Coordinates of C-alpha atoms in Angstrom, one line a residue:
X1 CA -21.7 3.2 -2.3
X2 CA -21.9 -0.5 -2.2
X3 CA -25.6 -1.7 -1.9
X4 CA -24.8 -3.4 1.4
X5 CA -27.2 -4.0 4.3
X6 CA -24.7 -3.4 7.2
X7 CA -25.5 -0.2 9.1
X8 CA -24.4 2.1 12.0
X9 CA -26.4 3.0 15.0
X10 CA -29.0 4.7 13.0
X11 CA -29.9 1.4 11.2
X12 CA -29.9 3.1 7.8
X13 CA -28.1 0.7 5.3
X14 CA -26.5 1.8 2.0
X15 CA -29.1 -0.1 0.0
X16 CA -31.9 1.8 1.5
X17 CA -30.2 5.1 0.6
X18 CA -29.5 4.1 -3.1
X19 CA -32.9 2.7 -3.3
X20 CA -34.5 6.1 -2.3
X21 CA -31.8 8.3 -3.8
X22 CA -34.1 10.3 -6.1
X23 CA -36.5 10.9 -3.4
X24 CA -34.0 11.7 -0.6
X25 CA -31.4 13.6 -3.0
X26 CA -32.8 17.1 -2.3
X27 CA -33.2 16.6 1.4
X28 CA -29.5 15.0 1.8
X29 CA -28.1 17.8 -0.4
X30 CA -29.7 20.5 1.8
X31 CA -28.4 18.9 5.0
X32 CA -24.9 18.4 3.6
X33 CA -24.6 22.0 2.3
X34 CA -26.1 23.3 5.8
X35 CA -23.2 21.3 7.7
X36 CA -20.6 22.6 5.3
X37 CA -21.8 26.3 5.5
X38 CA -21.9 26.1 9.4
X39 CA -18.8 23.8 9.9
X40 CA -20.9 21.3 11.9
X41 CA -20.6 17.5 11.8
X42 CA -23.9 16.3 13.4
X43 CA -23.5 14.2 16.7
X44 CA -25.6 11.4 15.5
X45 CA -22.9 10.6 12.8
X46 CA -20.1 10.6 15.4
X47 CA -21.4 7.4 17.2
X48 CA -19.6 4.2 16.4
X49 CA -21.1 0.8 16.9
X50 CA -18.1 -1.7 17.6
X51 CA -18.5 -5.3 16.5
X52 CA -16.0 -7.8 17.9
X53 CA -15.1 -9.9 14.7
X54 CA -13.3 -13.4 15.3
X55 CA -10.0 -13.6 13.6
X56 CA -8.5 -17.0 14.5
X57 CA -7.5 -19.2 17.2
X58 CA -9.6 -19.9 20.5
X59 CA -13.0 -18.1 20.5
X60 CA -12.6 -17.8 24.3
X61 CA -9.7 -15.3 24.2
X62 CA -10.4 -11.7 23.6
X63 CA -7.0 -10.9 21.8
X64 CA -8.4 -13.3 18.9
X65 CA -11.1 -10.8 18.0
X66 CA -10.8 -7.7 15.9
X67 CA -12.9 -4.7 16.7
X68 CA -14.8 -3.4 13.6
X69 CA -16.4 0.0 13.8
X70 CA -19.4 1.0 12.0
X71 CA -20.6 4.5 11.8
X72 CA -23.7 6.0 10.0
X73 CA -23.6 5.5 6.2
X74 CA -25.0 9.0 5.6
X75 CA -22.2 10.5 7.8
X76 CA -19.7 8.4 5.6
X77 CA -21.3 9.7 2.5
X78 CA -20.9 13.3 3.8
X79 CA -17.3 12.5 4.7
X80 CA -16.7 11.1 1.2
X81 CA -17.9 14.5 -0.2
X82 CA -15.7 16.5 2.0
X83 CA -12.7 14.2 1.3
X84 CA -13.0 14.5 -2.5
X85 CA -12.4 18.3 -2.3
X86 CA -9.9 18.2 0.6
X87 CA -7.8 15.3 -0.8
X88 CA -6.8 17.4 -3.9
X89 CA -5.4 20.0 -1.8
X90 CA -3.6 17.5 0.6
X91 CA -1.7 16.1 -2.4
X92 CA 0.0 19.5 -2.8
X93 CA 1.5 19.1 0.8
X94 CA 2.2 15.6 1.4
X95 CA 5.8 14.7 0.6
X96 CA 6.8 12.0 -1.8
X97 CA 8.0 9.5 0.7
X98 CA 4.5 9.2 2.1
X99 CA 2.5 6.6 0.1
X100 CA -0.4 5.5 2.5
X101 CA -4.1 6.4 1.4
X102 CA -3.0 8.3 -1.7
X103 CA -4.3 8.0 -5.3
X104 CA -2.0 6.0 -7.5
X105 CA 0.4 4.9 -4.8
X106 CA 0.7 1.3 -3.7
X107 CA 2.7 -0.8 -1.2
X108 CA 4.9 -1.9 -4.0
X109 CA 5.7 1.7 -4.9
X110 CA 6.7 2.3 -1.3
X111 CA 9.0 -0.8 -1.1
X112 CA 10.4 0.0 -4.5
X113 CA 11.3 3.5 -3.3
X114 CA 13.1 2.0 -0.2
X115 CA 15.1 -0.6 -2.4
X116 CA 16.1 2.3 -4.8
X117 CA 17.5 4.2 -1.8
X118 CA 19.3 1.3 -0.5
X119 CA 20.8 0.2 -3.9
X120 CA 22.1 3.6 -4.6
X121 CA 23.8 4.0 -1.2
X122 CA 25.3 0.7 -1.7
X123 CA 26.5 1.6 -5.1
X124 CA 28.3 4.5 -3.5
X125 CA 30.2 2.3 -1.0
X126 CA 28.0 3.4 1.9
X127 CA 27.2 1.1 4.9
X128 CA 23.3 0.9 5.2
X129 CA 21.1 0.2 8.3
X130 CA 17.3 0.0 8.3
X131 CA 15.2 1.0 11.4
X132 CA 11.7 -0.4 11.6
X133 CA 9.5 1.0 14.4
X134 CA 5.9 0.1 15.1
X135 CA 3.0 2.1 16.7
X136 CA 0.2 0.4 18.7
X137 CA -3.4 1.6 17.9
X138 CA -2.0 4.4 15.8
X139 CA -5.4 5.5 14.5
X140 CA -7.0 5.5 18.0
X141 CA -4.4 7.4 19.8
X142 CA -3.4 10.4 17.7
X143 CA -3.7 13.7 19.6
X144 CA -6.6 15.9 18.3
X145 CA -4.6 19.0 18.8
X146 CA -1.9 17.7 16.4
X147 CA -4.6 17.2 13.7
X148 CA -6.0 20.7 14.1
X149 CA -2.5 22.3 14.4
X150 CA -1.4 20.6 11.2
X151 CA -4.4 21.9 9.4
X152 CA -3.4 25.4 10.5
X153 CA 0.2 25.0 9.5
X154 CA -0.7 24.1 5.9
X155 CA -2.8 27.2 5.6
X156 CA -6.3 25.5 5.9
X157 CA -9.2 28.2 6.2
X158 CA -11.3 28.7 9.4
X159 CA -14.3 26.7 7.8
X160 CA -12.4 23.5 7.3
X161 CA -10.7 23.8 10.7
X162 CA -14.1 24.2 12.4
X163 CA -15.6 21.2 10.6
X164 CA -12.6 19.3 11.6
X165 CA -13.0 20.2 15.3
X166 CA -16.5 19.3 15.1
X167 CA -15.7 15.9 13.4
X168 CA -13.3 15.0 16.1
X169 CA -14.8 16.0 19.3
X170 CA -17.4 14.3 21.4
X171 CA -17.4 11.0 19.4
X172 CA -18.9 8.2 21.1
X173 CA -18.6 4.4 20.8
X174 CA -20.4 1.4 22.2
X175 CA -19.9 -2.3 21.8
X176 CA -22.7 -4.5 20.3
X177 CA -22.8 -8.4 20.6
X178 CA -26.0 -9.9 19.2
X179 CA -28.8 -7.8 20.7
X180 CA -26.9 -6.6 23.7
X181 CA -25.2 -3.2 23.9
X182 CA -22.6 -1.9 26.3
X183 CA -22.9 1.8 27.7
X184 CA -21.2 4.2 25.4
X185 CA -18.0 6.1 26.2
X186 CA -16.5 9.3 24.8
X187 CA -13.5 9.1 22.6
X188 CA -10.9 11.8 23.2
X189 CA -8.1 10.7 20.9
X190 CA -7.6 9.4 17.5
X191 CA -8.9 10.1 13.9
X192 CA -11.5 7.3 14.2
X193 CA -11.5 3.8 12.9
X194 CA -13.6 3.1 9.8
X195 CA -14.3 6.8 9.0
X196 CA -13.6 8.0 5.6
X197 CA -11.7 11.1 6.6
X198 CA -9.6 9.3 9.1
X199 CA -6.8 8.3 6.8
X200 CA -6.2 11.9 5.4
X201 CA -6.2 13.3 8.9
X202 CA -3.6 10.7 9.9
X203 CA -1.5 11.5 7.0
X204 CA -1.7 15.3 7.7
X205 CA -0.5 14.5 11.3
X206 CA 2.4 12.5 10.2
X207 CA 3.9 15.0 7.8
X208 CA 6.6 15.9 10.3
X209 CA 7.7 12.4 10.6
X210 CA 8.4 12.2 6.8
X211 CA 10.4 15.5 6.7
X212 CA 12.1 16.4 9.8
X213 CA 14.7 13.7 10.3
X214 CA 17.6 14.9 8.3
X215 CA 20.1 12.2 8.7
X216 CA 17.9 9.3 7.4
X217 CA 15.7 8.6 4.6
X218 CA 12.1 7.8 5.8
X219 CA 9.6 5.7 3.6
X220 CA 6.1 5.5 5.1
X221 CA 2.9 3.8 4.2
X222 CA 0.0 4.7 6.8
X223 CA 1.4 3.7 10.3
X224 CA 4.1 1.5 8.8
X225 CA 7.6 3.0 8.1
X226 CA 11.1 2.6 8.0
X227 CA 14.2 4.8 8.3
X228 CA 17.2 4.1 6.0
X229 CA 20.6 5.3 7.5
X230 CA 23.7 5.3 5.9
X231 CA 27.4 6.2 6.6
X232 CA 30.9 5.8 5.1
X233 CA 32.0 3.8 8.1
X234 CA 30.2 1.3 10.4
X235 CA 30.8 3.6 13.4
X236 CA 29.3 6.5 11.6
X237 CA 26.1 4.6 10.5
X238 CA 25.8 3.1 14.3
X239 CA 26.0 6.6 15.5
X240 CA 23.3 7.8 13.1
X241 CA 21.2 4.6 13.7
X242 CA 21.0 5.4 17.6
X243 CA 20.3 9.2 16.9
X244 CA 17.6 8.3 14.6
X245 CA 16.0 5.9 17.0
X246 CA 16.1 8.5 19.7
X247 CA 14.5 11.1 17.5
X248 CA 11.7 8.7 16.5
X249 CA 11.0 7.7 20.1
X250 CA 10.6 11.4 20.9
X251 CA 8.3 12.0 17.9
X252 CA 6.1 9.2 18.9
X253 CA 5.7 10.5 22.3
X254 CA 4.9 14.2 21.1
X255 CA 2.4 13.0 18.6
X256 CA 0.6 10.9 21.1
X257 CA 1.3 7.5 19.8
X258 CA 2.2 4.4 21.8
X259 CA 5.5 2.9 20.5
X260 CA 5.6 -0.9 20.4
X261 CA 9.4 -1.5 21.6
X262 CA 8.8 -5.4 21.0
X263 CA 8.4 -4.9 17.4
X264 CA 11.3 -2.6 17.0
X265 CA 13.9 -4.0 14.5
X266 CA 17.2 -3.0 13.0
X267 CA 18.8 -4.5 9.9
X268 CA 22.4 -3.9 8.5
X269 CA 23.3 -4.2 4.9
X270 CA 26.8 -4.3 4.1
X271 CA 27.9 -4.6 7.8
X272 CA 26.6 -6.0 11.1
X273 CA 25.1 -2.9 13.0
X274 CA 25.7 -2.6 16.7
X275 CA 22.9 -3.0 19.1
X276 CA 20.8 0.2 20.0
X277 CA 19.4 1.2 23.4
X278 CA 15.5 2.4 23.4
X279 CA 13.9 3.4 26.6
X280 CA 16.1 0.8 28.6
X281 CA 15.5 -1.8 26.1
X282 CA 18.1 -3.4 24.0
X283 CA 17.5 -3.9 20.2
X284 CA 19.8 -6.5 18.5
X285 CA 20.1 -6.5 14.7
X286 CA 18.1 -9.0 12.7
X287 CA 18.9 -11.1 9.7
X288 CA 15.9 -9.6 7.9
X289 CA 13.0 -7.1 8.1
X290 CA 9.4 -7.4 6.9
X291 CA 8.1 -4.2 5.3
X292 CA 4.6 -4.1 3.9
X293 CA 4.6 -7.8 3.4
X294 CA 8.2 -8.0 1.8
X295 CA 11.0 -9.6 3.5
X296 CA 14.1 -7.5 3.1
X297 CA 17.4 -9.7 3.7
X298 CA 20.7 -8.3 4.8
X299 CA 22.2 -9.8 1.6
X300 CA 19.5 -8.0 -0.5
X301 CA 18.3 -11.2 -1.9
X302 CA 14.7 -12.4 -1.9
X303 CA 15.2 -16.1 -1.2
X304 CA 12.9 -16.0 1.9
X305 CA 10.4 -14.1 0.1
X306 CA 10.4 -16.5 -2.9
X307 CA 10.2 -19.5 -0.6
X308 CA 7.3 -18.0 1.3
X309 CA 5.6 -17.1 -2.2
X310 CA 5.8 -20.6 -3.5
X311 CA 4.4 -22.0 -0.3
X312 CA 1.3 -19.8 -0.6
X313 CA 0.9 -20.6 -4.2
X314 CA 1.1 -24.4 -3.7
X315 CA -1.4 -24.0 -0.7
X316 CA -3.8 -22.0 -2.9
X317 CA -3.6 -24.8 -5.6
X318 CA -4.5 -27.3 -3.0
X319 CA -7.6 -25.3 -1.9
X320 CA -8.5 -24.9 -5.6
X321 CA -8.3 -28.6 -5.9
X322 CA -10.3 -29.4 -2.7
X323 CA -12.7 -26.5 -2.6
X324 CA -13.4 -26.3 -6.3
X325 CA -13.8 -30.0 -7.1
X326 CA -17.6 -29.5 -7.7
X327 CA -17.0 -26.3 -9.7
X328 CA -16.5 -26.1 -13.5
X329 CA -13.1 -25.0 -15.0
X330 CA -14.0 -21.5 -15.5
X331 CA -15.1 -21.0 -11.9
X332 CA -11.8 -22.6 -10.8
X333 CA -10.1 -20.3 -13.1
X334 CA -11.6 -17.5 -11.2
X335 CA -10.3 -18.8 -7.9
X336 CA -6.8 -19.2 -9.6
X337 CA -6.9 -15.5 -10.5
X338 CA -7.8 -14.4 -7.0
X339 CA -5.8 -16.9 -4.9
X340 CA -2.8 -17.3 -7.1
X341 CA -2.2 -14.6 -9.7
X342 CA -2.9 -11.9 -7.3
X343 CA 0.2 -13.3 -5.3
X344 CA 2.4 -13.0 -8.3
X345 CA 1.2 -9.6 -9.2
X346 CA 1.8 -8.4 -5.6
X347 CA 5.5 -9.5 -5.9
X348 CA 6.2 -9.0 -9.5
X349 CA 7.5 -5.3 -9.4
X350 CA 9.7 -5.4 -6.4
X351 CA 10.7 -9.1 -5.9
X352 CA 10.5 -11.0 -9.0
X353 CA 11.8 -8.2 -11.3
X354 CA 15.2 -8.7 -9.7
X355 CA 15.1 -12.4 -8.9
X356 CA 17.3 -14.9 -10.6
X357 CA 16.2 -17.3 -13.4
X358 CA 16.1 -20.2 -10.9
X359 CA 13.8 -18.3 -8.5
X360 CA 11.2 -17.4 -11.2
X361 CA 11.3 -21.0 -12.5
X362 CA 10.3 -22.1 -9.0
X363 CA 7.6 -19.6 -8.8
X364 CA 6.4 -20.7 -12.5
X365 CA 6.4 -24.3 -11.4
X366 CA 4.4 -23.4 -8.3
X367 CA 1.8 -21.7 -10.5
X368 CA 1.7 -24.8 -12.9
X369 CA 0.4 -26.6 -9.7
X370 CA -2.5 -24.3 -9.7
X371 CA -3.1 -24.6 -13.5
X372 CA -3.3 -28.6 -12.9
X373 CA -5.9 -27.8 -10.2
X374 CA -7.9 -25.7 -12.4
X375 CA -7.9 -28.4 -15.2
X376 CA -8.5 -31.2 -12.7
X377 CA -5.3 -33.0 -13.7
X378 CA -3.1 -35.2 -11.6
X379 CA -0.4 -33.4 -9.6
X380 CA 2.4 -35.4 -11.4
X381 CA 3.1 -36.5 -14.9
X382 CA 4.1 -34.7 -18.3
X383 CA 1.6 -32.1 -19.4
X384 CA 2.0 -29.3 -21.9
X385 CA 1.2 -26.6 -19.3
X386 CA 2.2 -23.6 -21.7
X387 CA -0.6 -24.7 -23.9
X388 CA -3.2 -25.2 -21.1
X389 CA -2.2 -21.7 -19.7
X390 CA -2.7 -20.0 -23.0
X391 CA -6.1 -21.9 -23.6
X392 CA -7.2 -20.6 -20.1
X393 CA -6.1 -17.0 -21.0
X394 CA -3.6 -17.1 -17.9
X395 CA -0.4 -14.9 -18.0
X396 CA 2.9 -16.5 -17.4
X397 CA 5.1 -15.3 -14.5
X398 CA 7.4 -13.5 -16.9
X399 CA 4.4 -11.6 -18.6
X400 CA 3.0 -10.7 -15.3
X401 CA 6.4 -9.1 -14.3
X402 CA 6.6 -7.4 -17.8
X403 CA 3.1 -5.9 -17.2
X404 CA 3.9 -4.6 -13.8
X405 CA 7.2 -3.1 -14.9
X406 CA 5.8 -1.4 -18.0
X407 CA 2.7 0.0 -15.9
X408 CA 5.1 1.3 -13.1
X409 CA 7.5 2.9 -15.7
X410 CA 4.6 4.6 -17.3
X411 CA 3.3 6.0 -14.1
X412 CA 6.9 7.2 -13.1
X413 CA 8.0 8.6 -16.5
X414 CA 4.8 9.7 -18.4
X415 CA 4.7 13.1 -17.1
X416 CA 8.4 13.6 -16.9
X417 CA 10.2 16.3 -19.0
X418 CA 12.8 13.8 -19.7
X419 CA 10.4 11.9 -22.1
X420 CA 9.5 14.9 -24.2
X421 CA 11.2 15.0 -27.5
X422 CA 13.4 18.2 -27.5
X423 CA 15.1 19.5 -30.4
X424 CA 18.8 20.0 -29.6
X425 CA 21.8 21.3 -31.5
X426 CA 22.6 17.6 -32.6
X427 CA 20.4 15.3 -34.9
X428 CA 16.9 14.3 -33.8
X429 CA 17.5 10.6 -33.3
X430 CA 15.0 7.7 -33.3
X431 CA 15.4 7.3 -29.4
X432 CA 14.2 10.9 -28.9
X433 CA 11.3 10.4 -31.4
X434 CA 10.2 7.4 -29.2
X435 CA 10.6 9.5 -26.1
X436 CA 13.3 7.0 -24.8
X437 CA 15.6 7.9 -21.8
X438 CA 19.3 7.4 -22.0
X439 CA 20.0 4.2 -19.8
X440 CA 21.6 5.0 -16.4
X441 CA 24.7 3.5 -14.9
X442 CA 24.2 -0.4 -14.7
X443 CA 27.2 -1.4 -12.7
X444 CA 27.0 -3.4 -9.5
X445 CA 24.0 -2.5 -7.4
X446 CA 22.8 0.0 -9.8
X447 CA 21.8 -2.7 -12.2
X448 CA 19.1 -3.9 -9.8
X449 CA 18.1 -0.4 -8.6
X450 CA 14.4 0.1 -9.4
X451 CA 15.0 3.4 -11.2
X452 CA 17.4 1.7 -13.5
X453 CA 14.9 -1.2 -14.2
X454 CA 12.0 1.1 -14.8
X455 CA 14.0 3.3 -17.1
X456 CA 14.8 0.2 -19.2
X457 CA 11.1 -0.8 -19.1
X458 CA 10.0 2.7 -20.2
X459 CA 12.2 2.3 -23.3
X460 CA 10.4 -1.0 -24.1
X461 CA 7.0 0.7 -24.2
X462 CA 5.4 1.4 -27.8
X463 CA 5.0 5.1 -28.5
X464 CA 1.3 5.1 -28.8
X465 CA 1.2 3.7 -25.4
X466 CA 3.6 6.3 -24.0
X467 CA 1.2 8.9 -25.4
X468 CA -1.9 7.5 -23.6
X469 CA -4.0 10.1 -21.9
X470 CA -4.1 8.3 -18.4
X471 CA -2.8 5.3 -16.7
X472 CA -6.1 3.3 -17.1
X473 CA -6.0 3.5 -20.9
X474 CA -2.2 2.9 -20.9
X475 CA -2.8 -0.3 -18.8
X476 CA -5.5 -1.5 -21.1
X477 CA -3.1 -1.0 -24.1
X478 CA -0.4 -2.6 -22.2
X479 CA -2.3 -5.8 -21.6
X480 CA -3.1 -6.0 -25.3
X481 CA 0.3 -5.5 -26.4
X482 CA 1.6 -8.2 -24.1
X483 CA -1.2 -10.6 -24.9
X484 CA -0.2 -10.3 -28.6
X485 CA 3.4 -10.7 -27.8
X486 CA 2.7 -13.8 -25.8
X487 CA 0.9 -15.3 -28.7

């Protein structure tokens, strides 16, 4: 629990709970155990305080405000305890193409999975189309019966079903602006915004979306997802695309979600798909689709994503120069790590790992502008940026890419039986001793397929790091390994 002062309707902040943890521990434990034993979630913990938070634009327009729901911190602590036990079992049922709110799975992993599927289909000479559909207020509209029925289907016991039913029913919200409060209203749908168990219940209810469509490959992250359709001919691909779209519309309707037709997009790769018809609306093909912050183009290049990345980096460099003008170098370096290096890390695994040398040079040049801002140097003129970067302990773009590739490869292959040294009838080779994997086909699209790139990255990892006990230790060793390589 973070020692914050924000509180729900009961006015109990985290800081107070942490300050009195030894005095209140026995009482809290007794209440929590009683709730678990009886399968009851107290009504006082089901009241949400909604605060309209300004985002951007005119403050006189309601659409420029984002509602933030605050619930009881004691209730959220109780939810966290339930979640820590329930999540272990949920991981056994959630399919591999669902990435949202799951440990060790990021948005980069989801996009990487999607690109691997696309590259493999293209390598087989298939036409590929991507369907992107968006649900409005997904967490607020999910049918409670779907959540409860999903628990029953996976074999959850009567106690957790009873607790879940109590968690969902008779929830109330009210809006607070300053000292003024609105009347409360009862929430009859949704898994609850801002509640700890809400993401897991949402994932549980969306399992059917991930596994029931047999003519498309679905990759989802929370309420964001895409369907990858493929066919031997344009006509076959178009037919499947329309069928998948109809199936998704039906699924959204049955699950209780509201489909936002205006945000539905289709993208063709290797051909130009025909338009599709959804609920009387015509959807025309786009030249690119944005999925989890990544702009996927019809030619599978990353030029628009690279341009956007460079613009964001240069904008951040300008902010460091202006907002950090009264700070020392190491404080400005902290701004660089948060505003610039984080952007490079986010794009490293999927975008930068398959980008051309020219694109990587553009990104490094943009990063150099940030280093100049950190050092307080002029925007133009010759400077040995490499030496400055090393003196600040800042990684180059290539080093960041390598760190992300090696880390992703470790997560992907560390538990694979392919990496275990097995004695065969032939000689025990050096590659087998190093737990290496034979390189896959690297012709055409397969050369840029994420699985191919990660296989090559795994074979570059030293043996002692391959044998690390967990990802946290492996990542620490990889950072040290790459730091010495860079020197």
